[in-house]
Short mmCIF file of C-alpha atoms and ligand atoms in Angstrom, two decimals:
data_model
loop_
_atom_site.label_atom_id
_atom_site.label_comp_id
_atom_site.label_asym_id
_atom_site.label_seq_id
_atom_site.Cartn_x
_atom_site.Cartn_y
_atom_site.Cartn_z
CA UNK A 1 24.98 25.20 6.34
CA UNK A 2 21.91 23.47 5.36
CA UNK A 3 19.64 25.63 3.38
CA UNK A 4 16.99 23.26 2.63
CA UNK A 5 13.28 23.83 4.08
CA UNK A 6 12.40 21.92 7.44
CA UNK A 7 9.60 19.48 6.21
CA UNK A 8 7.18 17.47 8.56
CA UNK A 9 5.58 14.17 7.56
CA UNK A 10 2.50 12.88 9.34
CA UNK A 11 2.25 9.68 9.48
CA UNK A 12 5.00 6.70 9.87
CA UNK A 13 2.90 4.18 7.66
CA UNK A 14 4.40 2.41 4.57
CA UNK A 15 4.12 5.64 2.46
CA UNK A 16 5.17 8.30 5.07
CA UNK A 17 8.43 6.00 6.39
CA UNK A 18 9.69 5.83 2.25
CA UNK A 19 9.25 9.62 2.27
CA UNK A 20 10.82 10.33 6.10
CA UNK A 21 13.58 8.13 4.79
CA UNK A 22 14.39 9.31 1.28
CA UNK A 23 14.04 12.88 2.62
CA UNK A 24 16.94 12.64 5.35
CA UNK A 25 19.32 10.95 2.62
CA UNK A 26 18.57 13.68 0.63
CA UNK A 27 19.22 16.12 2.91
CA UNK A 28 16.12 17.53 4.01
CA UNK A 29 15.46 18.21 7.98
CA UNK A 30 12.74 15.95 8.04
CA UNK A 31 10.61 15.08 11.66
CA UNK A 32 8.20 12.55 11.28
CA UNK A 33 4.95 12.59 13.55
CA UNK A 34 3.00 9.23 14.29
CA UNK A 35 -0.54 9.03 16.01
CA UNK A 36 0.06 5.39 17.38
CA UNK A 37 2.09 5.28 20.57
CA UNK A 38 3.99 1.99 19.41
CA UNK A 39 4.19 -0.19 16.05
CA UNK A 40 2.93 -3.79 16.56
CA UNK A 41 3.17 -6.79 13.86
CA UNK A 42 -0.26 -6.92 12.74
CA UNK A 43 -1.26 -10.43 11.17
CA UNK A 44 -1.00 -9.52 7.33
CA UNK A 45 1.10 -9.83 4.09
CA UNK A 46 1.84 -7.44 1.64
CA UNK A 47 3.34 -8.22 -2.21
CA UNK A 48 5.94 -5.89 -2.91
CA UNK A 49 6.56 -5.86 -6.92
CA UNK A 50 9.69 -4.83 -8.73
CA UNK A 51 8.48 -1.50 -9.28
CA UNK A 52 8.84 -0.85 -5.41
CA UNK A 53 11.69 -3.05 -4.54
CA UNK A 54 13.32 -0.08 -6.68
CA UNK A 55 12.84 2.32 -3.98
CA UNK A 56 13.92 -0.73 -1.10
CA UNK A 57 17.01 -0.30 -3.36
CA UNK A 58 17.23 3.72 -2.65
CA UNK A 59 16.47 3.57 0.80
CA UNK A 60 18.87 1.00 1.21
CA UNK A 61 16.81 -2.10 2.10
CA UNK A 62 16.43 -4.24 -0.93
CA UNK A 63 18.82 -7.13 -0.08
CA UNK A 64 17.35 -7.51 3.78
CA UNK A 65 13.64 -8.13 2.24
CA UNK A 66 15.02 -10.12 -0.48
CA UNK A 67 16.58 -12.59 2.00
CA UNK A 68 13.28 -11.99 4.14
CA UNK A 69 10.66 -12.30 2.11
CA UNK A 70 8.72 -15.05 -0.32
CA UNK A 71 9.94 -15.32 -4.13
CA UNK A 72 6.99 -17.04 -6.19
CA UNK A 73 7.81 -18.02 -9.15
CA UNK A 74 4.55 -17.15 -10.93
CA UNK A 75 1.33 -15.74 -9.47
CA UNK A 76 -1.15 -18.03 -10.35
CA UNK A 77 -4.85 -16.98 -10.83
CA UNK A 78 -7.18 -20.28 -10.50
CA UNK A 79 -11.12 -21.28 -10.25
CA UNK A 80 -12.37 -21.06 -6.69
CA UNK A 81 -14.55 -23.80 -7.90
CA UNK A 82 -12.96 -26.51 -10.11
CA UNK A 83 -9.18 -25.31 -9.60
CA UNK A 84 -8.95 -24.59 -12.98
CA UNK A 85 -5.82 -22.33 -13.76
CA UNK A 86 -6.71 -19.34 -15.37
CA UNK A 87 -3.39 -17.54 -15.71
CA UNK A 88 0.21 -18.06 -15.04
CA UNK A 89 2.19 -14.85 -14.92
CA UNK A 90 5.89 -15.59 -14.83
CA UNK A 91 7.46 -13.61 -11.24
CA UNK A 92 10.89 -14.97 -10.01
CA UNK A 93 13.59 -14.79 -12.61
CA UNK A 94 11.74 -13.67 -14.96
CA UNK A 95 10.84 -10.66 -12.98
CA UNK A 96 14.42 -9.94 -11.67
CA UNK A 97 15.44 -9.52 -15.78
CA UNK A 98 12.26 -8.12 -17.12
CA UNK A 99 11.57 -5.69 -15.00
CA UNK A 100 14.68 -4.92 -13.11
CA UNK A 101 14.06 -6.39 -9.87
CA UNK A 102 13.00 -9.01 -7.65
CA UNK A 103 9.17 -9.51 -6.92
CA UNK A 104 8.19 -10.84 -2.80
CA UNK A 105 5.66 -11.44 -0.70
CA UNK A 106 6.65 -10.26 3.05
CA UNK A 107 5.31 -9.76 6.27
CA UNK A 108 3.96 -6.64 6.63
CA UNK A 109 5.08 -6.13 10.06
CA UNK A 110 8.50 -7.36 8.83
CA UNK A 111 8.25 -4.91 6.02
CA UNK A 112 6.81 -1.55 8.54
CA UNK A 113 9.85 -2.15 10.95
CA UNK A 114 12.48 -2.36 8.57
CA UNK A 115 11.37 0.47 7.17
CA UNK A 116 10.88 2.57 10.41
CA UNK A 117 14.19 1.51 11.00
CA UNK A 118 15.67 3.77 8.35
CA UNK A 119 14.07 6.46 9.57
CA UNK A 120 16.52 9.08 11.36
CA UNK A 121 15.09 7.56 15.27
CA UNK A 122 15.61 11.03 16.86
CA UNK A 123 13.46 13.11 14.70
CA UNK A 124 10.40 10.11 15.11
CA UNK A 125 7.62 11.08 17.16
CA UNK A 126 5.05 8.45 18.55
CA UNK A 127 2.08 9.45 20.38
CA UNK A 128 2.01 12.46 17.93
CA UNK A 129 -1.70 12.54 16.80
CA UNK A 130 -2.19 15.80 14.65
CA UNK A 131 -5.57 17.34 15.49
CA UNK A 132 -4.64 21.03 13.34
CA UNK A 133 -2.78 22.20 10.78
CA UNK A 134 -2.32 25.74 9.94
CA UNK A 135 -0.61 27.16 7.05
CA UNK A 136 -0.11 30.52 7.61
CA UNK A 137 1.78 31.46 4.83
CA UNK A 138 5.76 31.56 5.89
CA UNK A 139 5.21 27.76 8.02
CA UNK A 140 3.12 25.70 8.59
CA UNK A 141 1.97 25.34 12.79
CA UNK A 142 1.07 21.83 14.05
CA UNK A 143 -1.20 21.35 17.10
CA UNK A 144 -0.98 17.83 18.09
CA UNK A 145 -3.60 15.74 20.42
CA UNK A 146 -1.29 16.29 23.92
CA UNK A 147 -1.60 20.03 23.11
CA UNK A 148 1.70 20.28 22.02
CA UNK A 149 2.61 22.46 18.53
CA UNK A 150 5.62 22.48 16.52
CA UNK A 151 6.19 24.16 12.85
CA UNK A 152 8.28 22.95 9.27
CA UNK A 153 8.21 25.11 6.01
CA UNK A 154 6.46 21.64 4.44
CA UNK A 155 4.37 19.76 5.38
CA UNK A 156 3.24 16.08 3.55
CA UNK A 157 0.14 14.29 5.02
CA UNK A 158 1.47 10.65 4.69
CA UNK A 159 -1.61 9.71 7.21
CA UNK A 160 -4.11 7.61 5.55
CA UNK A 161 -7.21 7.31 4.50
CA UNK A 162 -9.02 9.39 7.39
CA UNK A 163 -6.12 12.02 6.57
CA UNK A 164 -6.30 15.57 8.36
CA UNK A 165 -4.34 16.84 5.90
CA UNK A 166 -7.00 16.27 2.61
CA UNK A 167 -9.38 17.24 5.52
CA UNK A 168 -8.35 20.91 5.50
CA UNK A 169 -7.15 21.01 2.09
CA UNK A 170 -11.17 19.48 1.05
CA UNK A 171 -12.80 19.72 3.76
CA UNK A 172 -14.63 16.74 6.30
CA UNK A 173 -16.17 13.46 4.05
CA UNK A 174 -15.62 10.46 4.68
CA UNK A 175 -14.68 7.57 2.85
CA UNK A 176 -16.66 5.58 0.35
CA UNK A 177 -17.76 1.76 1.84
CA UNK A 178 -16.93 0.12 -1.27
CA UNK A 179 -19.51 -2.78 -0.16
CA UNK A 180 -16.39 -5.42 0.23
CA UNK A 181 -14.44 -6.86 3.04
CA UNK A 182 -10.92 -8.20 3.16
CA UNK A 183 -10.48 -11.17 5.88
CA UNK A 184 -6.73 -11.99 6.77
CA UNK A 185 -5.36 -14.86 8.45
CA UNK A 186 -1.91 -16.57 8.71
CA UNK A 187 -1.48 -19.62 9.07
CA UNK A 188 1.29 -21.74 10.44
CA UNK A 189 3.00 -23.66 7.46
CA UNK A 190 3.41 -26.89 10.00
CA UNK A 191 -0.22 -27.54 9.85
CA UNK A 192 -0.57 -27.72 6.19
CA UNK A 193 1.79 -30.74 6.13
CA UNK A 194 -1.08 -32.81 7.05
CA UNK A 195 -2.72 -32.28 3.67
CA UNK A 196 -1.93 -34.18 0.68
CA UNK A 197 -2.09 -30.68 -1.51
CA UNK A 198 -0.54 -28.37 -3.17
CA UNK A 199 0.10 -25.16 -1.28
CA UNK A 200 1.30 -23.01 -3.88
CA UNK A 201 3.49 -19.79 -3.08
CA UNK A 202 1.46 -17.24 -4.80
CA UNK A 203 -2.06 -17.88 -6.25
CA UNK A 204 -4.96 -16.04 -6.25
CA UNK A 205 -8.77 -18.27 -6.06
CA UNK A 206 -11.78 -16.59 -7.85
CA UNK A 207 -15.45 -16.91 -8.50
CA UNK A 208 -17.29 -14.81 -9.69
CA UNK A 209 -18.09 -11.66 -6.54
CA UNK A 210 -15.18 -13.30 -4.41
CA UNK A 211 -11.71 -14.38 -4.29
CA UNK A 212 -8.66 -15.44 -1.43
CA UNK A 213 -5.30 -14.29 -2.26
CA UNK A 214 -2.90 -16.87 -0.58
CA UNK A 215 0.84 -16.55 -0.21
CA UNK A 216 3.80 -17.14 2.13
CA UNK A 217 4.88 -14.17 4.48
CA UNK A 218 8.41 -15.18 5.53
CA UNK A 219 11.79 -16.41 3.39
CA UNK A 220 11.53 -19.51 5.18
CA UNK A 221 7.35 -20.25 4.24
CA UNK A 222 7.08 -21.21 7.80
CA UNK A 223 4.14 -17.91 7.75
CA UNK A 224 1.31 -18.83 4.97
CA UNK A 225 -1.35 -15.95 4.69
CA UNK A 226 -4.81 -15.51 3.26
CA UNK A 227 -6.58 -12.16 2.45
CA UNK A 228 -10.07 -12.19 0.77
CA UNK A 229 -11.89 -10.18 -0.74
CA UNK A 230 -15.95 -10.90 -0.39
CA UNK A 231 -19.05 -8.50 -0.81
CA UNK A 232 -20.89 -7.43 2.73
CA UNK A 233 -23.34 -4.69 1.86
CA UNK A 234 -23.24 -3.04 5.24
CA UNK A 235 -20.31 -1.91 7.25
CA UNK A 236 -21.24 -0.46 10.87
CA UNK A 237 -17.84 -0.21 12.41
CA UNK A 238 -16.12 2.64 11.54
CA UNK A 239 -13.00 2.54 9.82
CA UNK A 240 -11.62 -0.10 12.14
CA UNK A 241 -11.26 -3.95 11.85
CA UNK A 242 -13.08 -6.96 13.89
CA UNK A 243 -12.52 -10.10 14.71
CA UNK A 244 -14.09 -12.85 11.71
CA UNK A 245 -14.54 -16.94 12.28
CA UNK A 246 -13.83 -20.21 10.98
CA UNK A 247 -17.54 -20.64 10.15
CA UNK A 248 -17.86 -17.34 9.03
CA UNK A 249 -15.00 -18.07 6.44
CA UNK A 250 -16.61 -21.22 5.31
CA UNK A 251 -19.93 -19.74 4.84
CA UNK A 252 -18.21 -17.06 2.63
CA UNK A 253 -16.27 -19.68 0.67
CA UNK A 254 -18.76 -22.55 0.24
CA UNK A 255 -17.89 -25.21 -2.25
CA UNK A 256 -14.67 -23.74 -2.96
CA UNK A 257 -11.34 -25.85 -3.90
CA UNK A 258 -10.48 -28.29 -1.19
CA UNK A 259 -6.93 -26.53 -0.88
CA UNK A 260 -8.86 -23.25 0.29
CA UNK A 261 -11.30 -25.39 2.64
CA UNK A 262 -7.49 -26.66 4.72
CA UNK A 263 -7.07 -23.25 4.71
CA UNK A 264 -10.17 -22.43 6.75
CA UNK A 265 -9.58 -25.81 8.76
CA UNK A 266 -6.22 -24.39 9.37
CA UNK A 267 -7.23 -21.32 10.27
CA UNK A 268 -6.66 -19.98 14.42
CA UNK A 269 -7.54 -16.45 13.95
CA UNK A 270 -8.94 -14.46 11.52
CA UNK A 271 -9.88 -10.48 10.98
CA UNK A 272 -12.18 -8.14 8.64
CA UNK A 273 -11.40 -5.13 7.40
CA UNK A 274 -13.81 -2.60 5.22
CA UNK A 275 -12.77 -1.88 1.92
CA UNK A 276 -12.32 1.83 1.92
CA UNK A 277 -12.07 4.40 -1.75
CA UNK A 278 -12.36 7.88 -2.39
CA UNK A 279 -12.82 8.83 -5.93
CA UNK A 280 -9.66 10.81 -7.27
CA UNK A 281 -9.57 13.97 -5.79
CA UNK A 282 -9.01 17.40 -7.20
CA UNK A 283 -6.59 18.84 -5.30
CA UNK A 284 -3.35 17.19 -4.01
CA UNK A 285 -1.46 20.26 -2.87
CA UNK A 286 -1.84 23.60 -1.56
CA UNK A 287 0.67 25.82 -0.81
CA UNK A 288 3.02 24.41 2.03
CA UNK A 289 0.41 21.13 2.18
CA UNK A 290 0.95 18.02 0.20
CA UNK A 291 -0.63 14.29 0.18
CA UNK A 292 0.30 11.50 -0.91
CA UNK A 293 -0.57 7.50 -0.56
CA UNK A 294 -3.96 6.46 0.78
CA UNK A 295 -4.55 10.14 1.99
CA UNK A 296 -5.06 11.02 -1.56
CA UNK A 297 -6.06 7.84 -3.45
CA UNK A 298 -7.15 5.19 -0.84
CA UNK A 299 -7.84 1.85 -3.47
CA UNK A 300 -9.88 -1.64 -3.06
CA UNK A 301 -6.21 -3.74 -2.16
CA UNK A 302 -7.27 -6.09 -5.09
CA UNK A 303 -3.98 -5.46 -7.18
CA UNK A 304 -1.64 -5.40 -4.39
CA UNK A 305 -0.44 -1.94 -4.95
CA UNK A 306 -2.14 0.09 -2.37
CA UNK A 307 1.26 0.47 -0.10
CA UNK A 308 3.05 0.45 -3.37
CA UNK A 309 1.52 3.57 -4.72
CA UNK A 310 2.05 5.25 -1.80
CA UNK A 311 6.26 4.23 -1.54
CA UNK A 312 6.41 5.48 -5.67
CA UNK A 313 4.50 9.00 -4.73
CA UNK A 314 7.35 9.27 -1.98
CA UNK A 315 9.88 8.47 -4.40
CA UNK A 316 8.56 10.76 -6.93
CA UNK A 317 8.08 13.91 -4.32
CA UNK A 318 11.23 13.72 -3.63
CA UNK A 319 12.46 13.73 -6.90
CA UNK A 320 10.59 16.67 -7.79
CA UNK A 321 11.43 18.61 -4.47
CA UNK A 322 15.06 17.87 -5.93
CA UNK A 323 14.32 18.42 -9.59
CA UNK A 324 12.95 22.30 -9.16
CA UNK A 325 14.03 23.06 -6.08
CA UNK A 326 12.33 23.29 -2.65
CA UNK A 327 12.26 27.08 -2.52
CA UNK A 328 10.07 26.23 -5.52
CA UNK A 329 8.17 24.35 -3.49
CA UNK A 330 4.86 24.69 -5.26
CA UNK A 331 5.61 24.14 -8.89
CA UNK A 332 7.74 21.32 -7.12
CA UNK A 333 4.77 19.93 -5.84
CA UNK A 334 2.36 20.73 -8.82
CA UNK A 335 5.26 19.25 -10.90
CA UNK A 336 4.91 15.49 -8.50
CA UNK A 337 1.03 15.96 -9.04
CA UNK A 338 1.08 15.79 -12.63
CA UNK A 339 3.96 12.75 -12.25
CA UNK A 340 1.73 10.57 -9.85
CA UNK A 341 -2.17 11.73 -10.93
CA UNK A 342 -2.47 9.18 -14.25
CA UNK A 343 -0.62 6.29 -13.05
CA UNK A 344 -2.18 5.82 -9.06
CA UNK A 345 -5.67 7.30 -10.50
CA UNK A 346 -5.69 4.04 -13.11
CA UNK A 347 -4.37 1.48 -10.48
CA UNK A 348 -7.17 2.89 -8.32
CA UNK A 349 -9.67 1.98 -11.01
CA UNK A 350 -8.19 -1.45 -11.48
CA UNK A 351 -8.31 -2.31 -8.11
CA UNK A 352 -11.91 -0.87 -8.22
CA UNK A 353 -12.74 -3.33 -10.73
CA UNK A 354 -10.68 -6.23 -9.12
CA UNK A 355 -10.00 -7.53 -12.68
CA UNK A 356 -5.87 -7.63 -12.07
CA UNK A 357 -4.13 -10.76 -13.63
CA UNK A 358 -7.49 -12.69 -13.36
CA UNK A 359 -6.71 -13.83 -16.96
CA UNK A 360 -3.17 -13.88 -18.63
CA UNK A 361 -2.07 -9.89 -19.21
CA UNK A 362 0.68 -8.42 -19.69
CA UNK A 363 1.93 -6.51 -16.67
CA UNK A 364 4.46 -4.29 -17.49
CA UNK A 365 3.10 -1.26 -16.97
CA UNK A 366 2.78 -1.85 -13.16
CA UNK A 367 6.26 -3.80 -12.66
CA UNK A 368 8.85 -2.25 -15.03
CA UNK A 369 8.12 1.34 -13.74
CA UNK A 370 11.09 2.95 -12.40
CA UNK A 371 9.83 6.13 -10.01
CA UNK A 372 13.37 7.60 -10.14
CA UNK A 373 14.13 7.06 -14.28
CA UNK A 374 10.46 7.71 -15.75
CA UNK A 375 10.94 10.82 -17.57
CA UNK A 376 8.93 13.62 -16.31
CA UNK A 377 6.12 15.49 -17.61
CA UNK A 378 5.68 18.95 -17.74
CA UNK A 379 2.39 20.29 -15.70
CA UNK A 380 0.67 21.50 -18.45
CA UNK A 381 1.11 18.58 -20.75
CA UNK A 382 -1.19 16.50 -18.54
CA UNK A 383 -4.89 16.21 -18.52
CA UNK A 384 -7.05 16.77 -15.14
CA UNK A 385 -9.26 13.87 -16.22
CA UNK A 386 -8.27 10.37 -14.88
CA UNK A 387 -7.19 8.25 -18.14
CA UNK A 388 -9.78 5.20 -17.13
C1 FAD B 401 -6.74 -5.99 3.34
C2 FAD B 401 -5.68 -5.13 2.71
C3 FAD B 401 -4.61 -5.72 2.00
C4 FAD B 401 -3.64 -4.93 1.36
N1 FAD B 401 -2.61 -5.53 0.66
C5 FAD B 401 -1.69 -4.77 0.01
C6 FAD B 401 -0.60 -5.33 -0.74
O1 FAD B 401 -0.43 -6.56 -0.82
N2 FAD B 401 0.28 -4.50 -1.39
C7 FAD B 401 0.14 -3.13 -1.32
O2 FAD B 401 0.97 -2.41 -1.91
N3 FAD B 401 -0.88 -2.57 -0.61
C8 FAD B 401 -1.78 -3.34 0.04
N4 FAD B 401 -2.79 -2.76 0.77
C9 FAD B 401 -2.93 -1.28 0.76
C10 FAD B 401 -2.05 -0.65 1.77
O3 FAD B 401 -2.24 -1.20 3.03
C11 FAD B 401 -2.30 0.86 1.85
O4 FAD B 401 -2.51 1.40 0.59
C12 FAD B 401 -1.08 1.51 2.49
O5 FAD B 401 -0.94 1.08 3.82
C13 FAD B 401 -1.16 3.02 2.43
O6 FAD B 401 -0.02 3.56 3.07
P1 FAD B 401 -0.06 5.01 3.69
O7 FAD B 401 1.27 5.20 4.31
O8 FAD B 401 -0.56 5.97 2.68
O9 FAD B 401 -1.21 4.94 4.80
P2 FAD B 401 -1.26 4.07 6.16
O10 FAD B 401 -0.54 2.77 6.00
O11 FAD B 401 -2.70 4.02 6.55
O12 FAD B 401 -0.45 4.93 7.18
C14 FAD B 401 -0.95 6.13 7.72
C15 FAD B 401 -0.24 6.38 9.05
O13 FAD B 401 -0.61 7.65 9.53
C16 FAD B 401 -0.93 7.57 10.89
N5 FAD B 401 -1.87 8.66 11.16
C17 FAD B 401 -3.17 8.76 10.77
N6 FAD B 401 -3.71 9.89 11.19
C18 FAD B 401 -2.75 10.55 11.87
C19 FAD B 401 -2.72 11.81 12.56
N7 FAD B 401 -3.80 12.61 12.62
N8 FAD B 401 -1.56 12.20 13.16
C20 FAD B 401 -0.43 11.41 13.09
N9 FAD B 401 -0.43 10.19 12.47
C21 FAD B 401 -1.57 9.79 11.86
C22 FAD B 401 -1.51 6.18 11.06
O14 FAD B 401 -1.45 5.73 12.41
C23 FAD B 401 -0.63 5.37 10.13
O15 FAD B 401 0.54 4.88 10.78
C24 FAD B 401 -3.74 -3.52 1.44
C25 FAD B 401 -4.80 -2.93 2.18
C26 FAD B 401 -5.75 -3.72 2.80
C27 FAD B 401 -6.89 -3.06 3.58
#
C-alpha cells in the first residue's frame, strides 16, 4: 500500500512538469492542475545548461533533447557596435567533461511538451485555474475557477509569477516592472543564406543598456531565434505580451552589427514581453504550502536560468521530501528552503544586473551544480540574508 501523502502541483509550466514528473517516479500520488485549457508552441528558445540537463537525465529525457536541440560550441559575448568579441566561453565538449553534461539551446515548445509528456496523462488537469486554497490543517481544499474543489495533503504552487499560492502565503502585490522588455522572434534559417555572414550558434550582442541573445532552436538550425533585452520605462499591459515590429526592432537596435540588422530584415513576427522580479521573499513554505520557480523568485531572463532554477528547486524538493520524510513534511520543506534560498536568490541578482558572461568568467558555479549530489545543509547553518 502506498503510504506516501497525496500532493497537488499547480501549474504544468517548466518548473511544475519537473516536479509532477519526478514526484510520480518517486512514488508520490501526484495530480497536477493547469489554468490553460491547451499547451501551444509559443515562438521562443530557451538554453538549457548542464546543470539542468542533469534532471532531463532523472526524468528520463536527456538523450531526446540532446538529439533535439542546438549544441554551440562556445557562447560568444560580442560588441553590438563594432563586433568586437568580448568573451568566448568554451560549451560543447568542453561542457559535456567539465561539468558533466551536455549544454543546448531548444525550442521551448519542444522542450514544454516533452516534458508534459512525462507527466502521468491521467492525473493532468487542463482548464484547472485555482482561484482558493485552503489549508486547514489535516489537507489542503482546492476551489478551482469552474467551481469545482478537490484536496492533497501537499500542496506546491509551481504557477508563476502571478502565483496564488505566494498570494495567500504573503498576501496580494504584484510584481516589480523591472523597466526592461524582452522581444523574441524566430527566424527561418533559409533566409539567412542570402547573407554573406556569419550566423553564429550561440552569441550574445551588447551595448551598453541593451543586448540580443541569438541562437538556433532546433538540432537541425533550420529555427534561428532572437530575444532582447532593451529598457522601456513604462509597461501598461499587464503581465501579458504584445505584438512588436520590424521598425520597432530597428529603432531599438540602431547602428548595431550588420549581422543583427539581417536579423531584423529577416524578421516576420516579433513579440514583447515585460521583464517581471520580485525581490527574494521571506517565506517559501507554510505548513502544507510550498513554492517554488518563478512563484518564489521570478528573475530578469538575462542569464538564461529562469526555467532552470525552477527544474533544480523541483529536483531539490523532491530530494528533501525523500531525505526526511514526507510525514515530516515541514522540516522537509524548511530543509529544501535552506538548499535552494542562496543559490536562486544570487542568480536572481545576476540576472538583475545582466552582467552574465559579458566578459570572460568562469562559470562553474552555475553549470557543474548537480541538484541531486550537492551535499545538503542543515537549516540552521544558513543565513536568512541573500549572499549578494
Ligand atoms: C523573454 C524570456 C526569456 C527567457 N529565457 C530563459 C532561458 O533561456 N532559460 C531559462 O532557464 N529561463 C528563461 N526564462 C525564464 C523562464 O521562462 C521562467 O523562469 C520559467 O518559465 C519559470 O517556470 P515556472 O514553472 O516557475 O513558471 P511558468 O513557466 O510561468 O509556469 C507557471 C504555470 O502555472 C500556470 N498557472 C498560473 N496560475 C495558475 C492557477 N491559478 N491555476 C492553475 N495554473 C496556473 C500557468 O498557466 C503556467 O503554465 C525566460 C523568460 C523570459 C520572459
Amino acid at each position: 500500500m502506498n503510504n506516501k501523502p497525496t500532493i497537488a502541483v499547480i501549474g504544468a509550466g517548466l518548473g511544475g512538469a519537473a516536479a509532477g514528473a519526478l514526484l510520480q517516479q518517486a512514488g508520490y500520488p501526484t495530480k497536477v492542475y493547469e489554468q490553460a485549457p491547451a499547451f501551444s508552441r509559443l515562438g521562443a528558445g530557451i538554453h538549457l545548461g548542464p546543470n539542468v540537463m542533469k534532471v532531463m537525465r532523472r526524468i528520463g529525457i536527456e538523450d531526446k533533447l540532446n538529439t533535439m536541440g542546438s549544441h554551440p560550441d562556445h557562447w560568444f559575448s560580442r560588441n553590438g557596435l563594432t563586433g568586437e568579441y568580448q568573451s568566448r566561453i568554451p560549451l560543447g565538449d568542453f561542457a559535456r567533461e567539465n561539468y558533466g553534461a551536455a549544454y543546448i539551446t531548444v525550442h521551448r515548445g519542444d522542450l514544454h511538451e516533452l516534458m508534459v509528456s512525462t507527466l502521468d496523462q491521467e492525473n493532468l488537469f487542463f482548464d484547472k485555474r485555482l482561484v482558493d486554497v485552503n489549508d486547514q490543517g489535516g489537507k489542503v481544499r482546492m476551489t478551482f475557477a469552474d467551481g469545482t474543489t478537490e484536496e492533497a495533503d501537499l500542496v506546491i504552487g509551481a504557477d508563476g509569477v502571478n502565483s496564488q499560492i505566494r498570494e495567500k502565503l504573503l498576501g496580494s502585490e504584484a510584481p516589480i516592472y523591472s523597466g526592461w522588455v524582452a522581444h523574441r522572434a524566430i527566424i527561418s534559417a533559409e533566409k539567412l543564406k542570402a547573407y554573406d555572414l556569419d550566423f553564429e550558434a550561440c552569441v550574445k550582442w551588447w551595448s551598453e543598456d541593451r543586448h540580443m541573445m541569438v541562437y538556433f532552436v532546433t538540432g537541425d538550425e533550420k529555427e534561428y531565434y532572437y530575444v532582447t533585452g532593451v529598457p522601456e520605462p513604462e509597461w501598461c499591459h499587464g503581465t501579458s505580451f504584445v505584438d512588436s515590429s520590424q521598425e520597432e526592432m530597428r529603432e531599438a537596435f540602431k547602428g548595431y552589427h550588420p549581422t543583427v540588422q539581417a536579423l531584423i530584415d529577416c524578421t516576420e513576427t516579433v513579440t514583447k514581453w515585460p521583464l517581471l522580479e520580485r525581490n527574494p521573499l521571506p517565506l517559501w513554505h507554510d505548513n502544507r504550502l510550498v513554492l517554488l520557480g518563478d512563484a518564489c523568485h521570478p528573475m530578469k531572463p538575462h542569464m538564461a536560468q529562469g526555467a532552470a532554477m525552477a527544474i533544480e528547486d523541483a529536483a531539490m524538493l523532491v530530494r528533501c521530501l525523500e531525505e526526511v520524510g514526507a510525514h515530516d513534511y515541514r522540516e522537509a520543506f524548511e530543509l529544501y528552503r535552506t538548499n535552494r534560498f542562496e543559490r536562486a536568490s544570487r542568480v536572481q541578482k545576476v540576472s538583475h544586473d545582466n552582467t552574465w558572461l559579458r566578459q570572460d568568467e568562469d562559470p562553474a558555479w552555475v553549470f557543474g551544480y548537480d541538484v541531486f549530489e550537492t551535499p545538503l545543509k542543515a537549516p540552521e547553518a544558513v543565513s536568512e540574508e541573500s549572499p549578494v
